[in-house]
Coordinates of C-alpha atoms and ligand atoms in Angstrom, one line a residue:
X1234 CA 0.0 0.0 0.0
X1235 CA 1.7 3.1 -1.4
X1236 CA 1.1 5.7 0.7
X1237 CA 1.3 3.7 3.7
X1238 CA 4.8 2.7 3.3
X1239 CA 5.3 7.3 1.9
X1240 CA 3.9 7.9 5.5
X1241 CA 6.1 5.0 7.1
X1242 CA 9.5 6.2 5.2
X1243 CA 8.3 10.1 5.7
X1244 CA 7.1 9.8 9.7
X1245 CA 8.2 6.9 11.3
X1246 CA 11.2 6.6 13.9
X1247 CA 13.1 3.4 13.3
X1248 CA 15.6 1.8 16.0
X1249 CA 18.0 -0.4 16.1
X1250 CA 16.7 -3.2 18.0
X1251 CA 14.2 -3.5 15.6
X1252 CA 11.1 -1.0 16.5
X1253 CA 9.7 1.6 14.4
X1254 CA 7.5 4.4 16.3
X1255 CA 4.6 5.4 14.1
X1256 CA 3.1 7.2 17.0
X1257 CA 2.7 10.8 15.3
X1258 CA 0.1 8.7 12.8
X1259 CA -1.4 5.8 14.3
X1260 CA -0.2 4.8 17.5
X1261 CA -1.1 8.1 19.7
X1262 CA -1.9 10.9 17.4
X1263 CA -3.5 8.9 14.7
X1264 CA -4.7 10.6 10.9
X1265 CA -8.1 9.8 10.3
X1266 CA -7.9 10.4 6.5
X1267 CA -4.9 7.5 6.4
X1268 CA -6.5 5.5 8.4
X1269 CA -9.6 5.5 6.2
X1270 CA -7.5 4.7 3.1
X1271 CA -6.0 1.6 5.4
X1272 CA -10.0 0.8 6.0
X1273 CA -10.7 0.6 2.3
X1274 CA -7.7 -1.8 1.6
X1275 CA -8.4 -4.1 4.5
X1276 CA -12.2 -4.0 2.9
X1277 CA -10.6 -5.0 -0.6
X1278 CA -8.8 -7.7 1.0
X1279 CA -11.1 -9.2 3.1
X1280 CA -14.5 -8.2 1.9
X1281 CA -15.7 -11.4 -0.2
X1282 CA -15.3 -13.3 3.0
X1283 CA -18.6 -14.1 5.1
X1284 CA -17.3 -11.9 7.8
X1285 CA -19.8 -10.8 10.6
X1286 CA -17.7 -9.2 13.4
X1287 CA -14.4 -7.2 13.0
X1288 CA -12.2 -7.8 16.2
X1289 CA -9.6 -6.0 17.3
X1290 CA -7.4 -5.7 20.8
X1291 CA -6.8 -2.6 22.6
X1292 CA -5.4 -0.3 22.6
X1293 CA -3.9 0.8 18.9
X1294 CA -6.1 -1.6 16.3
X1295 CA -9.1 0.2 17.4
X1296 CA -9.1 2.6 14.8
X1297 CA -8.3 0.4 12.4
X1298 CA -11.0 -1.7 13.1
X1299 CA -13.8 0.2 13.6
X1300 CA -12.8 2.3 10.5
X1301 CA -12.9 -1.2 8.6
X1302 CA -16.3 -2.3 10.6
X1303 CA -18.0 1.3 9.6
X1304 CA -17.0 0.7 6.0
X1305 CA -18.3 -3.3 6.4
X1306 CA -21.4 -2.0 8.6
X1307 CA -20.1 -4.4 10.9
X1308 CA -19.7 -5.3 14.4
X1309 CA -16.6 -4.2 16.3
X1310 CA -15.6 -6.1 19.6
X1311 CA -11.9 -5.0 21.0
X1312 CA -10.3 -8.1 23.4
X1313 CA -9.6 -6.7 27.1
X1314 CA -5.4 -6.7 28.1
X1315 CA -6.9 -7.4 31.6
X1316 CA -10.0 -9.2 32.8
X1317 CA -12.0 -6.5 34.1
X1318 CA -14.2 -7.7 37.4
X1319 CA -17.4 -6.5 35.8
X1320 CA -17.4 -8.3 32.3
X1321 CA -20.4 -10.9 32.0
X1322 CA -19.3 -14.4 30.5
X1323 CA -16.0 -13.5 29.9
X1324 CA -13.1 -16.0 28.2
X1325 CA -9.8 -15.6 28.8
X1326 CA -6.2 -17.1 27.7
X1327 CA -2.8 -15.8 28.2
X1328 CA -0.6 -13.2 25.6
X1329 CA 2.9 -12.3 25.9
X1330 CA 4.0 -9.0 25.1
X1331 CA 6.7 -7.7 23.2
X1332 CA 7.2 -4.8 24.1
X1333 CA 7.1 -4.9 27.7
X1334 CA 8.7 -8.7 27.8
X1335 CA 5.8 -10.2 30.0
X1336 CA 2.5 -12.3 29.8
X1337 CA -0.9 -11.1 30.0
X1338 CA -4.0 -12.1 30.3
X1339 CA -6.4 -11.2 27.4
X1340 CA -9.9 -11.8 27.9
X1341 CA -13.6 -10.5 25.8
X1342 CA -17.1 -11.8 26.7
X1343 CA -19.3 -14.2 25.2
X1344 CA -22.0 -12.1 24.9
X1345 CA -19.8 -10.3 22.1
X1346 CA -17.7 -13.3 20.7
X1347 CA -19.4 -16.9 20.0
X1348 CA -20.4 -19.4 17.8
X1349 CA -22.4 -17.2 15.9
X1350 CA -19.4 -15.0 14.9
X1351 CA -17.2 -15.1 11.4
X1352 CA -14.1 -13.3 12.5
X1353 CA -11.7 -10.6 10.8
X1354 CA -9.1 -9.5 13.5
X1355 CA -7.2 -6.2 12.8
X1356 CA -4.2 -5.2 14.4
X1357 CA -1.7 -2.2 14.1
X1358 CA 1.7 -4.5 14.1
X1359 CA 2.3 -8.3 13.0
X1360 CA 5.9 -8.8 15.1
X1361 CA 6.2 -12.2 16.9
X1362 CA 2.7 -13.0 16.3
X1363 CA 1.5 -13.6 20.0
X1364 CA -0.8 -11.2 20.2
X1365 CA -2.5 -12.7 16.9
X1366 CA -1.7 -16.1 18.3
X1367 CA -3.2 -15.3 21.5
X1368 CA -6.0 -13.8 19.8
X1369 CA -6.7 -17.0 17.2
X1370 CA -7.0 -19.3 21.2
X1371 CA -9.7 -16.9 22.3
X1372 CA -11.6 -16.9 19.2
X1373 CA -11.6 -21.1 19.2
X1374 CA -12.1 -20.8 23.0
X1375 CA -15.3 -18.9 22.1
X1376 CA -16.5 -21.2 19.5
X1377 CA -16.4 -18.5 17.0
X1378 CA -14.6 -18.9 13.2
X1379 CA -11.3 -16.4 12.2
X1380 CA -11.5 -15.8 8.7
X1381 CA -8.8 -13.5 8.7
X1382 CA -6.5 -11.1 10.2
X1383 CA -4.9 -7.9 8.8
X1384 CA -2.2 -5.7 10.3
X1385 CA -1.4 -2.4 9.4
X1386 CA 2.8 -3.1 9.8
X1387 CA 4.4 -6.2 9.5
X1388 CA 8.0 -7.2 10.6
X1389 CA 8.5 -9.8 8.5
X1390 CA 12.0 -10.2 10.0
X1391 CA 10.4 -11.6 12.9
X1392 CA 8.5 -14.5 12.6
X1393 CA 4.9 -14.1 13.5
X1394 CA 3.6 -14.0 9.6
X1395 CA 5.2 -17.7 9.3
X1396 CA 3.7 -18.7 12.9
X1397 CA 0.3 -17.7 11.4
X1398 CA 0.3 -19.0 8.0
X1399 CA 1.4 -22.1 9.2
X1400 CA -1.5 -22.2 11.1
X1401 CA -3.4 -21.8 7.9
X1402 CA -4.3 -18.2 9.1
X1403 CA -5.4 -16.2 6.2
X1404 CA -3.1 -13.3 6.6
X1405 CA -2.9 -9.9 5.3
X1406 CA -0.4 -7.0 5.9
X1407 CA -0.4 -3.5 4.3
X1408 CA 3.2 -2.7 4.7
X1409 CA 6.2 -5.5 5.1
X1410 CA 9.0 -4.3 6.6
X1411 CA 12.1 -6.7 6.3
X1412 CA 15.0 -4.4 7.4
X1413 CA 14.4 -2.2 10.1
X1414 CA 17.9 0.2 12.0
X1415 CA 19.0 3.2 13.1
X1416 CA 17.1 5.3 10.6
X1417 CA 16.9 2.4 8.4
X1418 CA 13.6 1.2 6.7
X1419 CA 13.7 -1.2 4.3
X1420 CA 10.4 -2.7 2.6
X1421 CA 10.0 -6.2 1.2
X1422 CA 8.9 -4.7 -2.4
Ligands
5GP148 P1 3.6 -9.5 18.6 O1 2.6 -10.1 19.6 O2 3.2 -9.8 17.1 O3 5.0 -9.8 18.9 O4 3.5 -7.9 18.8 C1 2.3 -7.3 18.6 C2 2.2 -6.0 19.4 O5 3.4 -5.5 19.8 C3 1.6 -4.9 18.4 O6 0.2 -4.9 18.5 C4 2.3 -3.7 18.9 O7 1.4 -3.1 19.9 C5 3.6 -4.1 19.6 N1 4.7 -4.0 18.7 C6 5.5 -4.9 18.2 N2 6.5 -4.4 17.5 C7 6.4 -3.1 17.5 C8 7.1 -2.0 16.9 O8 8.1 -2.1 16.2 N3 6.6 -0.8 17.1 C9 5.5 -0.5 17.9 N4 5.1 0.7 18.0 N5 4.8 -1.5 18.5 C10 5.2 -2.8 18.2

């Protein structure tokens, strides 16, 4: 996606270590217009499939995805980083971050996620994939069906994309990233 990867090369903050900062676009200050033009493509990408329910984990897809589910006049159900006392019927399973090097419980409730629901799952970042991975166990745990999942950025020199496609996981990313330094961006095409 074209002017995804301008605003990536133009905006974001690469490190070495691996991390790119797209926080003056999507990750805290976030451009409504871009992320509409990121709606459309996961729309063209995904919208053939019998999809009923975008889902998404908080905090950073949620634009994504309810840009996508507005677009789709769809459903859009974000998955809890913490099982909140109140939820009714929840279902849980454990995540490991990346960022901050520790597990997690993630958790959403039934009443929003079961067997009635076709899944897309939209993220900002594909990296190790356990967030997605953690994400595909809740949505078998709630008897629901993942049709897809679509990230905004993915690392594709880390290994989450393979973790998910061998899982047959019909994947999508808008940008692939395979080189990623000290100022250093490099896209797969
Ligand atoms: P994974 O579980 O695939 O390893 O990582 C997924 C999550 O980690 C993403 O949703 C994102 O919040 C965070 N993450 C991973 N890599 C990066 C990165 O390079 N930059 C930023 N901003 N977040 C990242």
């Amino acid at each position: 996606m074209k002017i995804l990867k301008n605003r990536i090369l133009k905006d974001g903050k690469s490190f070495d270590g691996g991390i790119l900062k797209v926080d003056s676009f999507i990750n805290h200050q976030m451009d409504p217009i871009l992320m509409k033009s990121i709606a459309v493509e996961f729309v063209r990408r995904f919208g053939n499939l019998p999809i009923n329910k975008i889902v998404t984990i908080e905090a950073s897809g949620i634009a994504p995805a309810i840009m996508t589910g507005y677009l789709l006049e769809l459903p859009v159900v974000f998955v809890k980083k913490a099982e909140p006392k109140t939820m009714v019927n929840p279902v849980s399973t454990t995540a490991h971050s990346f960022t901050k090097d520790r597990d997690y419980t993630i958790c959403i409730s039934r009443d929003f996620l079961n067997e009635n629901d076709k899944v897309l799952f939209i993220d900002d970042f594909l990296a190790n994939g356990n967030a997605a991975i953690a994400v595909n166990n809740l949505v078998k745990e709630a008897g629901a069906e993942l049709l897809g999942m679509g990230f905004i950025i993915e690392k594709s020199f880390q290994d989450g994309g393979d973790r998910l496609r061998e899982l047959d996981i019909n994947v999508e990313s808008l940008a692939k990233i395979k080189e990623l330094g000290n100022n250093k961006i490099i896209f797969e095409d």
